[in-house]
Structures are given as structure tokens and as C-alpha cells.
mmCIF file of C-alpha atoms in Angstrom:
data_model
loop_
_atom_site.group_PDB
_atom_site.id
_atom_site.type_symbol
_atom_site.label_atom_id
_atom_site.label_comp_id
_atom_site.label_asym_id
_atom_site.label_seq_id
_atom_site.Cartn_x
_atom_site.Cartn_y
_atom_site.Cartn_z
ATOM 1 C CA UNK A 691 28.633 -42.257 46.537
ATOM 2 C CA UNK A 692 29.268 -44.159 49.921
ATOM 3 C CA UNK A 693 28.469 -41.990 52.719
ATOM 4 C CA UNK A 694 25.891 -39.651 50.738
ATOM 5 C CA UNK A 695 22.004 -39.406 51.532
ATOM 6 C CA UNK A 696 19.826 -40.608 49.341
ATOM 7 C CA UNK A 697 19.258 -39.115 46.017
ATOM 8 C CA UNK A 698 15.845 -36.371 46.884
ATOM 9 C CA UNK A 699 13.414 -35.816 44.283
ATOM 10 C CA UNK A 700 12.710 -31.614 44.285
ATOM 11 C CA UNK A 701 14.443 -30.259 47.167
ATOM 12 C CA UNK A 702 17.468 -28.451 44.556
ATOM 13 C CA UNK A 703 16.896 -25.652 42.127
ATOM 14 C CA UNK A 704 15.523 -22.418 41.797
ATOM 15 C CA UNK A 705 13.366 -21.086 45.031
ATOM 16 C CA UNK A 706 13.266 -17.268 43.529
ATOM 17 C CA UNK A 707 13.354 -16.590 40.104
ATOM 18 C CA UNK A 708 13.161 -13.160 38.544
ATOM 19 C CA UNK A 709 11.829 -13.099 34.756
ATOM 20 C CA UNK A 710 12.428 -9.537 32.173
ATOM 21 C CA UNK A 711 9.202 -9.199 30.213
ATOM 22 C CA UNK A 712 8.618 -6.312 27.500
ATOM 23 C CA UNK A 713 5.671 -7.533 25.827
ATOM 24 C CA UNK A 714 8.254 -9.108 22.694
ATOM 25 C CA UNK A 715 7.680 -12.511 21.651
ATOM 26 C CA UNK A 716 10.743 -13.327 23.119
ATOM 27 C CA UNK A 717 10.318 -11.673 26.363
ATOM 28 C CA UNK A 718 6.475 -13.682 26.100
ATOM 29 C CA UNK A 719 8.153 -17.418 25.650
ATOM 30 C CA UNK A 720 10.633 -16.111 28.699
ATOM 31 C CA UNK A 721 7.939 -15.817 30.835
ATOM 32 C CA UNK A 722 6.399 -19.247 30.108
ATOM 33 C CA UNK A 723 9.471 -20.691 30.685
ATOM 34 C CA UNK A 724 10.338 -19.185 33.716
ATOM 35 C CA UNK A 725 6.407 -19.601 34.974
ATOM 36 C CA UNK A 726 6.791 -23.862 34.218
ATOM 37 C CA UNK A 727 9.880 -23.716 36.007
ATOM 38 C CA UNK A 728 8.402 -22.117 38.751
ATOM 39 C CA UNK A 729 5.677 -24.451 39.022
ATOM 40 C CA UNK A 730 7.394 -27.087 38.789
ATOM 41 C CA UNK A 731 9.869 -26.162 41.459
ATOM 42 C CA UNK A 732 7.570 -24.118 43.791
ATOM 43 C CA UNK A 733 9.510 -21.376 43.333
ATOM 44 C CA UNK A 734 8.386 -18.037 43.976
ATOM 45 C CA UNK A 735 8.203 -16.263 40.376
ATOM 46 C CA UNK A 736 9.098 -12.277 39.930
ATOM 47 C CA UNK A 737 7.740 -11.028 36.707
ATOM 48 C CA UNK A 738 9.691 -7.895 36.311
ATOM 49 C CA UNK A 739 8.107 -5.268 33.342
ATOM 50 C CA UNK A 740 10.384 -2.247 32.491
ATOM 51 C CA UNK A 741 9.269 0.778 30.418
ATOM 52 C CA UNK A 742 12.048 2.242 29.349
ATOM 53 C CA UNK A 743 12.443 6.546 29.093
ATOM 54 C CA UNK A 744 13.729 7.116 25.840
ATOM 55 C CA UNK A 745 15.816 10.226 25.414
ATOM 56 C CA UNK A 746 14.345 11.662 22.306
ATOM 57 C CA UNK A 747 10.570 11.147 23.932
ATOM 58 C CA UNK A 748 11.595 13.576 26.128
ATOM 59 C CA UNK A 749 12.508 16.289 23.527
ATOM 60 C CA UNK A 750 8.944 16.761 22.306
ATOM 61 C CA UNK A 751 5.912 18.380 24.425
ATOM 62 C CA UNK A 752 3.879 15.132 25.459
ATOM 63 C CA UNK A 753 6.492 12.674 24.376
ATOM 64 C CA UNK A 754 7.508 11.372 27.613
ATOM 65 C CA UNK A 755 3.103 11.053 28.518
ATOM 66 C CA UNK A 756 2.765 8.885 25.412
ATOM 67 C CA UNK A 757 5.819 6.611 26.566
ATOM 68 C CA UNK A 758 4.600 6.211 29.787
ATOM 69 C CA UNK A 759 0.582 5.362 28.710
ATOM 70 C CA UNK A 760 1.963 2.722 25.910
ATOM 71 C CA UNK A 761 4.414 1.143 29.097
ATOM 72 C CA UNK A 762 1.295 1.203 31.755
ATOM 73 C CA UNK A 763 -1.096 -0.711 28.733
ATOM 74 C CA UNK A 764 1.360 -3.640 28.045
ATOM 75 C CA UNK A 765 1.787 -3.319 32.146
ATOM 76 C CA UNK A 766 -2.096 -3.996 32.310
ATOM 77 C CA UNK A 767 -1.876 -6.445 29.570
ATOM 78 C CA UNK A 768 0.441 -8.421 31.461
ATOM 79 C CA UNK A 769 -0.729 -8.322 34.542
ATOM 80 C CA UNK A 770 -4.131 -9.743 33.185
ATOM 81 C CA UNK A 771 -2.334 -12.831 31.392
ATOM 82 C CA UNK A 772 -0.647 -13.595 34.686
ATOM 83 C CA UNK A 773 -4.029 -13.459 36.686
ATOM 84 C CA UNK A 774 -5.834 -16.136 34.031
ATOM 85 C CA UNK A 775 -2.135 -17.898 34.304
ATOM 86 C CA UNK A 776 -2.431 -17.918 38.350
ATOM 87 C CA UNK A 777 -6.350 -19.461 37.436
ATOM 88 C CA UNK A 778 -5.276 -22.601 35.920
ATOM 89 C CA UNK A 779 -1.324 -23.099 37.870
ATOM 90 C CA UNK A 780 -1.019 -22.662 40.979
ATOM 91 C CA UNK A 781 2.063 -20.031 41.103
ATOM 92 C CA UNK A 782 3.275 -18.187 44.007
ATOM 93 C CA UNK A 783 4.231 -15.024 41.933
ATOM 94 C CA UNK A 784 4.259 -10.980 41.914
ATOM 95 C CA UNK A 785 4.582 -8.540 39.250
ATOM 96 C CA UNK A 786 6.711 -5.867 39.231
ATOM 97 C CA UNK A 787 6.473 -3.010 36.935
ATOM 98 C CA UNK A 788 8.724 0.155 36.359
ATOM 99 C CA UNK A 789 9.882 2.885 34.433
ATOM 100 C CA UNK A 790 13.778 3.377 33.926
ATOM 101 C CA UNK A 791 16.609 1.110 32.443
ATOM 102 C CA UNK A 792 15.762 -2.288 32.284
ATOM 103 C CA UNK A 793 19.364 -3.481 32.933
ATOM 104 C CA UNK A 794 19.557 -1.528 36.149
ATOM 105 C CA UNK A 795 15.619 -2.381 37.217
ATOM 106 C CA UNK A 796 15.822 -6.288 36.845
ATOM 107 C CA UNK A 797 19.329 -6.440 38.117
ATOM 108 C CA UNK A 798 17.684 -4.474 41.694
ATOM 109 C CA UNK A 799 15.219 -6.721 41.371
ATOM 110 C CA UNK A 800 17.354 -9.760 41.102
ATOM 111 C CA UNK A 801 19.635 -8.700 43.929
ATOM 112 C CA UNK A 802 16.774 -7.454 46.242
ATOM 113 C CA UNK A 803 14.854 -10.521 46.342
ATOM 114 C CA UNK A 804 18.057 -13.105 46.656
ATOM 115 C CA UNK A 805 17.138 -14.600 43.316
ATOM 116 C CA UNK A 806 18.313 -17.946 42.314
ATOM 117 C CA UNK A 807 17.692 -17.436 38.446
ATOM 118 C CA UNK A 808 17.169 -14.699 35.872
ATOM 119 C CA UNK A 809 14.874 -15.496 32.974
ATOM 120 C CA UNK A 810 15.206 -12.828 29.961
ATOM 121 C CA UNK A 811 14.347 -13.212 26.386
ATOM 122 C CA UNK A 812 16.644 -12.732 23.482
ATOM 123 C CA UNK A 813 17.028 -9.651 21.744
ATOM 124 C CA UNK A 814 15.652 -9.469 18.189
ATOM 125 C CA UNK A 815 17.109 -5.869 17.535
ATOM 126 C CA UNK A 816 20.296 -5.982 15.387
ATOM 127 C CA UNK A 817 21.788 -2.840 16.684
ATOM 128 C CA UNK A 818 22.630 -5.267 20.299
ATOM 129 C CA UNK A 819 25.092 -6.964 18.101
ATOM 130 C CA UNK A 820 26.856 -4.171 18.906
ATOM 131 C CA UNK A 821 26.266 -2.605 21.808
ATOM 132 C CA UNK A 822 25.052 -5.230 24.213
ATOM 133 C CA UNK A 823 21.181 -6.190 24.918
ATOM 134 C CA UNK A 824 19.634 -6.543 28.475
ATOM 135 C CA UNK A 825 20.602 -10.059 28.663
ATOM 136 C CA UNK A 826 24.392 -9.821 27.666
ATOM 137 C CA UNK A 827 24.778 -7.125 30.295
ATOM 138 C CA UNK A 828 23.252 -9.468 32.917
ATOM 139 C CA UNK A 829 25.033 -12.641 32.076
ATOM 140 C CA UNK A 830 28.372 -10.198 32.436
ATOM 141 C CA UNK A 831 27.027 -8.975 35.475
ATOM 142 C CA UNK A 832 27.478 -12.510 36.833
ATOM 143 C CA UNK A 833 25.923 -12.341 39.978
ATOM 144 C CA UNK A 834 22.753 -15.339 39.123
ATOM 145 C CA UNK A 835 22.623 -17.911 36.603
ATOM 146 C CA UNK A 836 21.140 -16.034 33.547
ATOM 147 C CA UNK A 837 18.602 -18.261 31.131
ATOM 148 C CA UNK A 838 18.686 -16.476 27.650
ATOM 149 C CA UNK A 839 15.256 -17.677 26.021
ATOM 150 C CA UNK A 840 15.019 -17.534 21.898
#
């Protein structure tokens, strides 16, 4: 360690983070991790809410309408939890919210903004065993460190 500075107390780590929320408990305890990290960092925070299109929504007359309301309410819900959050921390953050894939949104996101971290929840659904949830395809993606919270 001869020839090295000395050792600085929060000047590494995270300066942009990007955190998936759905509105799952997982997706929930994501958020509060990636929000105390951000605090604690003074990291910008992007809160990134996806509502995905499913196909077969589309298939029936107001399908696709009902979708998009029950996205835009846990939208609104979320964006009120983060305004009492912003009350009591101060966090520099924004909230982003979308329709489409939630693979292809947050990764945008992610890339777009330079971020230093990506803050997902874990899947609960069985069926991603198989196929691959949100957060398998971005760790694969490999482009940011990827925190998988349970």
C-alpha cells in the first residue's frame, strides 16, 4: 500500500442506480434496498415501473384498457410512496413508468442514464424456472452489476 492515497470514506460506489418495481413484494423490498443505498451513497435513484401488454389482453374488446388502468393505479401508488419516502430521506430520485417489456424498458433505462447498478426483485412465479425472469435476463445481459433482491 506504499505509494497509495489515503483510504476515502464515500467517494466509491454507485452514483446512478436504476431499480425494476412491479408492485410484488419482492419488487417492494428492491426498492428499499436500492432507495438506502442511494441515500447512503448520494446516488441518484431511477425507479423504473413497467406494465407489461399481455398478448391475450389484447384478444378481447377492452382487454388491453383494463391492463393499462390496473398498470397506471400501481403507477400512482408508487409514485405516492416515493413522494412520503422523498419527505423523510433526502433522495435525489425520478420515477419512470412505462408500458412494454420490462426486460427491454429497464435495460434502456439502465443504458440511457449510464447506470452504475441495477436493483430488481426476485421472481416468485415458478414458470421463470424455466424460461428466464426479468432479472436472469439482465444479469446475462451483463452490461451493470445486477442486485437480485429476495
Amino acid at each position: 500500500m506504499t505509494g497509495e492515497g489515503p483510504f476515502e470514506y464515500g467517494v466509491d460506489g454507485p452514483k446512478v442506480i436504476v431499480a425494476g418495481v412491479d408492485g410484488s413484494e419482492t419488487s417492494l423490498h428492491a426498492a428499499a434496498y436500492a432507495w438506502g443505498l442511494a441515500r447512503r451513497s448520494g446516488a441518484r435513484l431511477i425507479i423504473v415501473h413497467v406494465a407489461p401488454i399481455a398478448a391475450l389482453s389484447t384478444l378481447t374488446a377492452g382487454g388491453a384498457a383494463v391492463m393499462r388502468e390496473a398498470g397506471e393505479a400501481v403507477a400512482g401508488d408508487l409514485r405516492r410512496e416515493l413522494e412520503r419516502a422523498a419527505e423523510r430521506a433526502d433522495v435525489r430520485y425520478e420515477f419512470v413508468a412505462e408500458q412494454g417489456d420490462p426486460f427491454s424498458v429497464i435495460s434502456r433505462v439502465a443504458d440511457e442514464s449510464r447506470a452504475d447498478a441495477v436493483i430488481v426483485g426476485a421472481s416468485a412465479q415458478a414458470g421463470h424456472r424455466l424460461v428466464g425472469s426479468v432479472a436472469v435476463k439482465l444479469v446475462r445481459t451483463g452490461h451493470w452489476p445486477v442486485t437480485v433482491v429476495p
